Coordinates of C-alpha atoms and ligand atoms in Angstrom, one line a residue:
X1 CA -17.0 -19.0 -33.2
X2 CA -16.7 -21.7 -30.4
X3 CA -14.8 -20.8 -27.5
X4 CA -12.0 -22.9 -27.0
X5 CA -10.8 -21.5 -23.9
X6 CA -13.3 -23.6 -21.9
X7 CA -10.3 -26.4 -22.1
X8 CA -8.1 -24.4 -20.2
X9 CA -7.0 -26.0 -17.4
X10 CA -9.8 -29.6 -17.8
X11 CA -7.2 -33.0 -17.6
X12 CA -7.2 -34.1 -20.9
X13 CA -5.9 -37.8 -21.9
X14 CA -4.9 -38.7 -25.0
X15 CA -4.0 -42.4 -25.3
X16 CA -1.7 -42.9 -28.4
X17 CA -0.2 -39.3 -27.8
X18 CA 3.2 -40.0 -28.7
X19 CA 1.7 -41.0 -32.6
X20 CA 1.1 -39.0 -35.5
X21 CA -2.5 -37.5 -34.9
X22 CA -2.2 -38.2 -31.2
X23 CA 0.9 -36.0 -31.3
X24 CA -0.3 -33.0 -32.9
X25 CA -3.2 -33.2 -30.6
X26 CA -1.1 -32.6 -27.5
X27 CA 0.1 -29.8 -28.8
X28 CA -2.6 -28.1 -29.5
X29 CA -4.3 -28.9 -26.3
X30 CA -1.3 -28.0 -24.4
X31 CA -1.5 -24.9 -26.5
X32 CA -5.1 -24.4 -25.2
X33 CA -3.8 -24.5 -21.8
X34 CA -5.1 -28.2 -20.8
X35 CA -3.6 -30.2 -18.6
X36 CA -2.9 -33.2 -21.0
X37 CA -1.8 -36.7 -20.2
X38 CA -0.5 -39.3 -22.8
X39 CA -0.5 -42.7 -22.4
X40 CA 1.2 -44.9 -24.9
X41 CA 3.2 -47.8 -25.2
X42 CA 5.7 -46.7 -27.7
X43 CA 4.8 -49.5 -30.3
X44 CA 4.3 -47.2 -33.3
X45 CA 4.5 -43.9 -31.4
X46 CA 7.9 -41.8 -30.9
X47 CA 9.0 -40.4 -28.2
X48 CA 10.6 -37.5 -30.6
X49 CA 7.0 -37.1 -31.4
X50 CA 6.9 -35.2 -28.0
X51 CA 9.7 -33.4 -28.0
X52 CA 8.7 -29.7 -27.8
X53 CA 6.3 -30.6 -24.9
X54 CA 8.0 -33.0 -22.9
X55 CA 9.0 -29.7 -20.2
X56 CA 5.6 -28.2 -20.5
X57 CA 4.7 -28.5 -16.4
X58 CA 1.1 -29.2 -18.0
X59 CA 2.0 -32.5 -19.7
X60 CA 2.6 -36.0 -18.5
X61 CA 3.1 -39.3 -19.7
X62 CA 2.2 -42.3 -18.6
X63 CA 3.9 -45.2 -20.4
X64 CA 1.6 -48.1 -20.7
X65 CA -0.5 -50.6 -22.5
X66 CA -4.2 -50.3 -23.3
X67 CA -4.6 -54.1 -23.6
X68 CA -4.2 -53.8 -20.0
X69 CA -7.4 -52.9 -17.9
X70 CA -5.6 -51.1 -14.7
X71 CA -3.9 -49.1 -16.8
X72 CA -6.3 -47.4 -18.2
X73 CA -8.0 -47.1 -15.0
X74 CA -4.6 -45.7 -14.0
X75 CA -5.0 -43.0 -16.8
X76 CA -8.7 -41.7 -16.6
X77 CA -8.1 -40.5 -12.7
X78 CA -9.3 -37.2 -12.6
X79 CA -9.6 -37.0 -16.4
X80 CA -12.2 -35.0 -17.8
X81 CA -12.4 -35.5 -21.7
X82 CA -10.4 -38.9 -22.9
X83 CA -8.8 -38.6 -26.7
X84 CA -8.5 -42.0 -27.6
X85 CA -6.1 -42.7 -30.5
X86 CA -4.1 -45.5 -29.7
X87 CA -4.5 -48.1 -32.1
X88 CA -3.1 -50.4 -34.3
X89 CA -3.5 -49.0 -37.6
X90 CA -3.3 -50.1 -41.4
X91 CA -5.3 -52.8 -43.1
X92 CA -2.4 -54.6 -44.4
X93 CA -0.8 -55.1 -40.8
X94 CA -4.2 -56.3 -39.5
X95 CA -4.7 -58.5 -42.5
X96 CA -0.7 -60.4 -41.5
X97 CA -1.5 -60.8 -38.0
X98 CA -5.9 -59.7 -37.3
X99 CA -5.0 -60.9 -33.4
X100 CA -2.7 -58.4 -32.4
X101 CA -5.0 -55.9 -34.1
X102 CA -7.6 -56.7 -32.7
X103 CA -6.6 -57.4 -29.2
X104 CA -5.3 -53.7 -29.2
X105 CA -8.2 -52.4 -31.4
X106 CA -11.1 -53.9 -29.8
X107 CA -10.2 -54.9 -26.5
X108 CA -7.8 -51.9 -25.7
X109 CA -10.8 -49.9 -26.5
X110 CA -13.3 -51.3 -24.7
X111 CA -10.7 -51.5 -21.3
X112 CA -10.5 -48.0 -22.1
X113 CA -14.4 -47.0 -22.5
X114 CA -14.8 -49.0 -19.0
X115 CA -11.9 -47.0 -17.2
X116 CA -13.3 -43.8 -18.8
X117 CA -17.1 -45.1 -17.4
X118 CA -15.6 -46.0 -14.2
X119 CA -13.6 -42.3 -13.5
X120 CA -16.7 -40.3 -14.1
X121 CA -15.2 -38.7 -17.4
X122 CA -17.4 -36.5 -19.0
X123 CA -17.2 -37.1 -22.7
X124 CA -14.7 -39.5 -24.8
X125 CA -14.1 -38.5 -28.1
X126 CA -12.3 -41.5 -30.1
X127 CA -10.7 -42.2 -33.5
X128 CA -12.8 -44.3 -35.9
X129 CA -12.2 -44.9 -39.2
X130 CA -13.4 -44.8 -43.1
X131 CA -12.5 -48.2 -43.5
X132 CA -16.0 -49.0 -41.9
X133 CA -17.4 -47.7 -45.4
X134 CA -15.9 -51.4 -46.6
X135 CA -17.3 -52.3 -49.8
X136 CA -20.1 -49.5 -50.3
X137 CA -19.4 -48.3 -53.6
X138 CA -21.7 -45.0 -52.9
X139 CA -19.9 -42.0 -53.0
X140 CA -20.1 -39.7 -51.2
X141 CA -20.0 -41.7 -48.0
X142 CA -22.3 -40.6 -45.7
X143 CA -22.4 -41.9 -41.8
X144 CA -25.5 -43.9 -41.6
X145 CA -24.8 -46.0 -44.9
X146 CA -21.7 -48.7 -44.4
X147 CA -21.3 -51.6 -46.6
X148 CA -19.1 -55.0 -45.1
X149 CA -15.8 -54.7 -43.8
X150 CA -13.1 -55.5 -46.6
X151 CA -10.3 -56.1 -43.3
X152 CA -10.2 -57.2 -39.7
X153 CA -8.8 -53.3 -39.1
X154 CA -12.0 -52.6 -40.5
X155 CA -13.6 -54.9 -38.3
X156 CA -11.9 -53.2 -35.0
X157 CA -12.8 -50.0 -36.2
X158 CA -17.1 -50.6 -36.8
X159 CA -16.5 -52.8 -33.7
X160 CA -15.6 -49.3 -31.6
X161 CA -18.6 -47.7 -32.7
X162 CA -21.2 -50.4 -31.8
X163 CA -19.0 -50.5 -28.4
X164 CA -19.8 -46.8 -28.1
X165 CA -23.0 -46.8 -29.0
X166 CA -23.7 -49.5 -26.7
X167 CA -22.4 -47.7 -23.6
X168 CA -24.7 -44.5 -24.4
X169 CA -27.9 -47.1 -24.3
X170 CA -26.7 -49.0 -21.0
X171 CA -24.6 -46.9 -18.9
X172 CA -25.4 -43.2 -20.6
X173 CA -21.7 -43.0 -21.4
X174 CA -21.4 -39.4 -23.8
X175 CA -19.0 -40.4 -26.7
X176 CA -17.9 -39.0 -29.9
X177 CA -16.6 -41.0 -33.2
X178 CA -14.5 -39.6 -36.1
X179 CA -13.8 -41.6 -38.3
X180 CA -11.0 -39.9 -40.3
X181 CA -10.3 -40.4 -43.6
X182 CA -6.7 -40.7 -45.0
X183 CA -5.0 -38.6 -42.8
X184 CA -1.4 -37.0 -43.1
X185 CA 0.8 -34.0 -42.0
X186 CA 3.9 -33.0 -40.1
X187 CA 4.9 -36.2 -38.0
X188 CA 3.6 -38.5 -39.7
X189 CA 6.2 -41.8 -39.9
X190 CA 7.8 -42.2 -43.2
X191 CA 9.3 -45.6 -42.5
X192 CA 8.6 -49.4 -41.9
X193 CA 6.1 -51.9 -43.8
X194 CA 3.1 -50.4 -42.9
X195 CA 3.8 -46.2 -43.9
X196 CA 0.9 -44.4 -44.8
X197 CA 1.1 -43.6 -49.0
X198 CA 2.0 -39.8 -48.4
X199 CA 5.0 -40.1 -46.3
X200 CA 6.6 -43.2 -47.6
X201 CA 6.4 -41.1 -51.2
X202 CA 8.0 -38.0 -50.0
X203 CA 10.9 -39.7 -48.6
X204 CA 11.1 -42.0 -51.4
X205 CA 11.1 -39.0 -53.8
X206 CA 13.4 -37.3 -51.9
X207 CA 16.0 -40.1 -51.4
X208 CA 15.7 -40.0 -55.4
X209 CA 14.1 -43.1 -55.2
X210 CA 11.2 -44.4 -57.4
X211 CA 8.1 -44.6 -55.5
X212 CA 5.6 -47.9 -56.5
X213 CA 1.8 -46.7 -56.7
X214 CA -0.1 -50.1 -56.8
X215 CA -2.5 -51.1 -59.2
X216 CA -3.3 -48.5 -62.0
X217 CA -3.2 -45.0 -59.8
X218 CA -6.5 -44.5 -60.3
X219 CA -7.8 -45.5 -57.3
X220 CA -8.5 -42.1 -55.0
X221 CA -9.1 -41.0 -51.7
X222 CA -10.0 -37.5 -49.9
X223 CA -6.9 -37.2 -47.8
X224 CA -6.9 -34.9 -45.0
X225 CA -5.0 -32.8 -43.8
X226 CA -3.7 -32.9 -40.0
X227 CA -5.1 -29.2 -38.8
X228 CA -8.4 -30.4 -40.1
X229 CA -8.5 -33.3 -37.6
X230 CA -7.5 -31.4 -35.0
X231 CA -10.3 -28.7 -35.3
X232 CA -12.6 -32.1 -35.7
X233 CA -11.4 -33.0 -32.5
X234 CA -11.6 -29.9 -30.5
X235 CA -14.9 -28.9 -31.4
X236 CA -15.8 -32.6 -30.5
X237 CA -15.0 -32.0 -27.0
X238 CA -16.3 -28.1 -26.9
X239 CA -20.0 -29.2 -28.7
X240 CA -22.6 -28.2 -26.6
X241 CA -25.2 -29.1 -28.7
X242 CA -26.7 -32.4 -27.1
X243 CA -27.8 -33.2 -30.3
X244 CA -24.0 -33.6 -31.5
X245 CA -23.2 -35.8 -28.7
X246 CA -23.3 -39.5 -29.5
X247 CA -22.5 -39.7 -32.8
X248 CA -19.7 -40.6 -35.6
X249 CA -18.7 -38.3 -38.0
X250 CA -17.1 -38.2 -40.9
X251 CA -13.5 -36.2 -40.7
X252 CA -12.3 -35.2 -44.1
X253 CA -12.3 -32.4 -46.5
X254 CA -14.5 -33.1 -48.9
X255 CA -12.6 -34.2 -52.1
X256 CA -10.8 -36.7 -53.6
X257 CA -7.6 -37.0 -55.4
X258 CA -6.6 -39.7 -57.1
X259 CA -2.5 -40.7 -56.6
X260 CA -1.5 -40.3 -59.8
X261 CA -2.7 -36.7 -59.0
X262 CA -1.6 -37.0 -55.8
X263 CA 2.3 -38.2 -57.1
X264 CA 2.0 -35.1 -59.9
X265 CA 1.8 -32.7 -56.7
X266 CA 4.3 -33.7 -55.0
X267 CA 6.7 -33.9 -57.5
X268 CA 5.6 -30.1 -58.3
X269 CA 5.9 -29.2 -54.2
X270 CA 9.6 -31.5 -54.3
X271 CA 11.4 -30.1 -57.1
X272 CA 11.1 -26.7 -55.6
X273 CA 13.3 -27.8 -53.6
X274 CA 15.3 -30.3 -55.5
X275 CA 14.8 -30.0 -59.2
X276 CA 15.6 -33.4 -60.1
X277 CA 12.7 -35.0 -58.1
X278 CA 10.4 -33.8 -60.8
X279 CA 12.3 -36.6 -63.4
X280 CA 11.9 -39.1 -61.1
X281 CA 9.6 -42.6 -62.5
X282 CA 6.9 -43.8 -60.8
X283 CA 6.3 -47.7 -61.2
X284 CA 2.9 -49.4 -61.2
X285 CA 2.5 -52.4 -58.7
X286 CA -0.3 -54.9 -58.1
X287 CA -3.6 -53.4 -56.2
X288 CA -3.4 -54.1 -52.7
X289 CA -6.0 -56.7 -50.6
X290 CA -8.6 -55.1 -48.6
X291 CA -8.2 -51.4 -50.3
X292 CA -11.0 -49.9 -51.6
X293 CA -11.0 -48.3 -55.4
X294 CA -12.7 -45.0 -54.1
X295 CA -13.2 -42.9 -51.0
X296 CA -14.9 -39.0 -51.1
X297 CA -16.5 -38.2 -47.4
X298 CA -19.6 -36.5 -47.6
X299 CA -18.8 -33.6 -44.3
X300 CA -22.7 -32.2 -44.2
X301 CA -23.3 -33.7 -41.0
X302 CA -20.1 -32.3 -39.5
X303 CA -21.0 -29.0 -40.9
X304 CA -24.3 -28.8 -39.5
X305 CA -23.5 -30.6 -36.0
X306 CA -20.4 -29.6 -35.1
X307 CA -20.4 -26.4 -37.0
X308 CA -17.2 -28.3 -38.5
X309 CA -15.6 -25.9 -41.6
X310 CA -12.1 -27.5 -42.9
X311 CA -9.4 -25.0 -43.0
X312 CA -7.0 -26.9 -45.3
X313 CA -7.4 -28.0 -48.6
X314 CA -5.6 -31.3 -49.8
X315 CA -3.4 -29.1 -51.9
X316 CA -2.4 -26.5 -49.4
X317 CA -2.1 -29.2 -46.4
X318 CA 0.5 -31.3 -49.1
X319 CA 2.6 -27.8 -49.3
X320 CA 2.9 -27.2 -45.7
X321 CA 3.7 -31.6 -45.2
X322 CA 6.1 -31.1 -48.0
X323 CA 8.0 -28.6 -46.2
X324 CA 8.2 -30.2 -43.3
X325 CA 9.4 -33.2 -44.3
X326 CA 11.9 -31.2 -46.3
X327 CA 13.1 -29.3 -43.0
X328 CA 12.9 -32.3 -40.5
X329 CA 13.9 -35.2 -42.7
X330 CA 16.4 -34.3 -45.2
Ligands
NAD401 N1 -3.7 -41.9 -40.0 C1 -4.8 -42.1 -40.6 O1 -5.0 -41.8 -41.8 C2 -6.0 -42.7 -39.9 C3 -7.2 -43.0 -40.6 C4 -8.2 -43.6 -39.9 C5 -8.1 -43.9 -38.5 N2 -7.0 -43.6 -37.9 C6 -6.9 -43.9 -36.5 O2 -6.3 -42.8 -35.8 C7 -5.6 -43.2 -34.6 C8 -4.2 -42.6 -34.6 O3 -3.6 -43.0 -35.8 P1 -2.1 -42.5 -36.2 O4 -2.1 -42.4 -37.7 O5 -1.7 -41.4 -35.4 O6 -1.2 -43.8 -35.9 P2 0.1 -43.9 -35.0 O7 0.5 -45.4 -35.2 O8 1.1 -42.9 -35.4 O9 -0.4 -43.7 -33.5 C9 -1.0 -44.7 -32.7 C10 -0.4 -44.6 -31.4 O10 -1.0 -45.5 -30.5 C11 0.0 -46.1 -29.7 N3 -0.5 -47.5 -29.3 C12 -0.6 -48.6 -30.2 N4 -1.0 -49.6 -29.5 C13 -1.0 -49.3 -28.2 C14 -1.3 -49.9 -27.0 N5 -1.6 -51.2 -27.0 N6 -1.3 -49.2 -25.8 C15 -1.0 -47.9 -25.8 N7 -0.7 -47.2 -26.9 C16 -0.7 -47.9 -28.1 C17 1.2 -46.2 -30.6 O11 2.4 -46.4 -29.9 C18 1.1 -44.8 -31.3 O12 1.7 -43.8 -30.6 C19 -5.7 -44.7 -34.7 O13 -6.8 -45.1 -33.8 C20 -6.0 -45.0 -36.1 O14 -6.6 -46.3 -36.2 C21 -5.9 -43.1 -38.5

C-alpha cells in the first residue's frame, strides 16, 4: 500500500477546485494534511462546493483566471504538485462556442504548464479526457490507440497531452494525464444546458419529471465513480516509479453500462426513496453531435503503473450519488 502521508504538509494547487472533481480533490488532500490552494474563477465552479473547507487554516483560494498568464504564475509560488482541473467541459458547449473553449482549454493550460515550469514545481498531474478516443470504434480503449477528434473539446483535450509531452522533451517538465472517463458523484451540478447525464436525471427523476435519453439508449459508457478519480489522482502525485511519470492514463472502472441500464438503476436506487419515481416515463430524443456510440476503458496500464485498483463499482458509486443527491438536493 502507497503511503500517502508523504503529502502532508507539500502546497498543493488545484486549479478548478471549487468544481465537481476539483472539489472532492481538496478535500481529500486537505484530509491528507496538504497545504492546498484553489484557484478558480467561479465560471462553472461553486463556491458551496467548498464549504466544509473554507476555515481549514490549510486551504486558500485564490480567485482568478487561467487564461491569464500572471495568474498562474501567482498560483504555482511555492507549490509543489499542481492538480490542474479547470476547464471548460462538455462537447456540446465547445461545439456552440469552440473559442471560449478553447481559449480556456488550450491556452489556460499551457499559461499554467509555463507558471508550473517557471516555479520549479515538481510534478503536475492534469485532467485529460476520453473524448481523445474520438472516432476509434476499438473497445476497449487503450492509451496509445486514439482515433480523430469528433469535437473541438476533444481537440483541447489531445491538445493538453501533446503540450505535456512536449514540455517533458524540451524543458524535462514531470507530468501526469488522466484522462477520465464519464465521471460523477456527490457535487456534481445538476443544472444548466450543459449537466452531465447522471445528475441532470436524478434531479429530473426526482422532481417527477421525465427525463429525455437521446437517440435509442443504447449508446454506453463506463462511468466512474468520484472516489475512483481521486485514488487516480493521489497515487499520480505519490508514484515513485519513474517509469509512471510522463504518461496518460486511462481513469475508469472498467465497464460499461448502457443508459437505459443506467435509467433502470436509478429508478431502482429513487424509489427507495420515493416510490413513485419508479413509474416515471423516459422519452427517446435525437442522438447528440460529437457523442460517441461506445466507451469501455481498458485500466491495465493503470493497474500495472500506478498500482491503480478502483474501489467503486458503477453500481455501488450510483447508490452512494443517489443518496446524496437525495440528502443535499431534495
Ligand atoms: N466530469 C467528467 O466526466 C470529466 C470527464 C473528462 C474530463 N473532465 C475534465 O475534468 C476537469 C474537471 O471537470 P469537472 O467535471 O469537475 O467540471 P467543473 O465544471 O465542475 O469544474 C471545472 C472548474 O474549472 C473552473 N474554471 C473554468 N474555467 C476557468 C478559468 N478560465 N480559470 C479558472 N478556473 C476555471 C470552473 O469554475 C470549475 O470550478 C476538467 O478539466 C474536465 O475537462 C471531466
Amino acid at each position: 500500500m502507497r503511503n500517502f502521508g508523504i503529502l502532508k504538509d507539500k502546497n498543493i494547487l488545484v486549479t478548478g477546485g471549487a468544481g465537481f472533481i476539483g472539489s472532492n480533490l481538496v478535500e481529500k488532500l486537505l484530509e491528507l494534511e496538504a497545504n492546498v490552494l484553489c484557484l478558480d474563477n467561479f465560471s462553472t465552479g461553486r463556491i458551496d462546493n467548498l464549504v466544509n473547507v473554507n476555515d481549514n487554516p490549510k486551504f486558500s483560494l485564490l480567485e482568478g483566471d487561467i487564461r491569464d498568464l500572471e495568474t498562474c504564475q501567482k498560483a504555482c509560488k511555492n507549490i509543489d504538485f499542481v492538480l490542474h482541473e479547470a476547464a471548460l467541459g462538455s462537447v456540446p458547449r465547445s461545439i456552440n462556442d469552440p473559442v471560449t473553449s478553447n481559449d480556456v482549454n488550450v491556452g489556460g493550460f499551457l499559461n499554467m504548464l509555463v507558471a508550473a515550469r517557471d516555479n520549479g514545481v515538481k510534478r503536475f498531474v492534469y485532467a485529460a479526457s476520453s473524448s481523445t478516443y474520438g472516432d476509434s470504434e476499438e473497445l476497449p480503449k487503450i492509451e496509445d490507440r486514439i482515433g480523430k477528434p469528433l469535437s473541438p473539446y476533444a481537440i483541447t483535450k489531445y491538445v493538453n497531452e501533446l503540450y505535456a509531452d512536449v514540455f517533458k522533451r524540451t524543458y524535462n517538465f514531470d507530468t501526469i494525464g488522466l484522462r477520465y472517463f464519464n465521471v460523477f458523484g456527490r457535487k456534481q451540478n445538476p443544472n444548466g444546458a450543459y449537466a452531465a447525464v447522471i445528475p441532470k436525471f436524478v434531479i429530473q427523476l426526482m422532481n417527477h419529471e421525465s427525463p429525455v435519453i437521446n437517440g435509442d439508449g443504447e449508446y454506453s459508457r463506463d462511468f466512474t465513480y468520484i472516489d475512483n478519480v481521486i485514488l487516480m489522482n493521489i497515487l499520480a502525485l505519490t508514484s515513485d516509479n519513474e517509469n509512471s511519470l510522463n504518461h496518460v492514463y486511462n481513469t475508469a472502472f472498467g465497464e460499461r453500462t448502457t443508459l437505459n441500464h443506467l435509467m433502470e438503476y436509478l429508478k431502482e436506487y429513487l424509489s427507495e426513496f420515493d416510490p413513485k419515481i419508479a413509474d416515471i416515463e423516459v422519452i427517446y430524443g435525437e442522438n447528440r453531435k460529437g457523442d460517441v456510440p461506445h466507451s469501455l476503458a481498458s485500466i491495465d496500464k493503470a493497474k500495472k503503473l500506478l498500482n491503480y485498483n478502483p474501489t467503486y463499482s458503477m453500481r455501488a458509486g450510483l447508490k452512494e450519488a443517489v443518496s446524496w443527491y437525495w440528502e443535499n438536493l431534495k
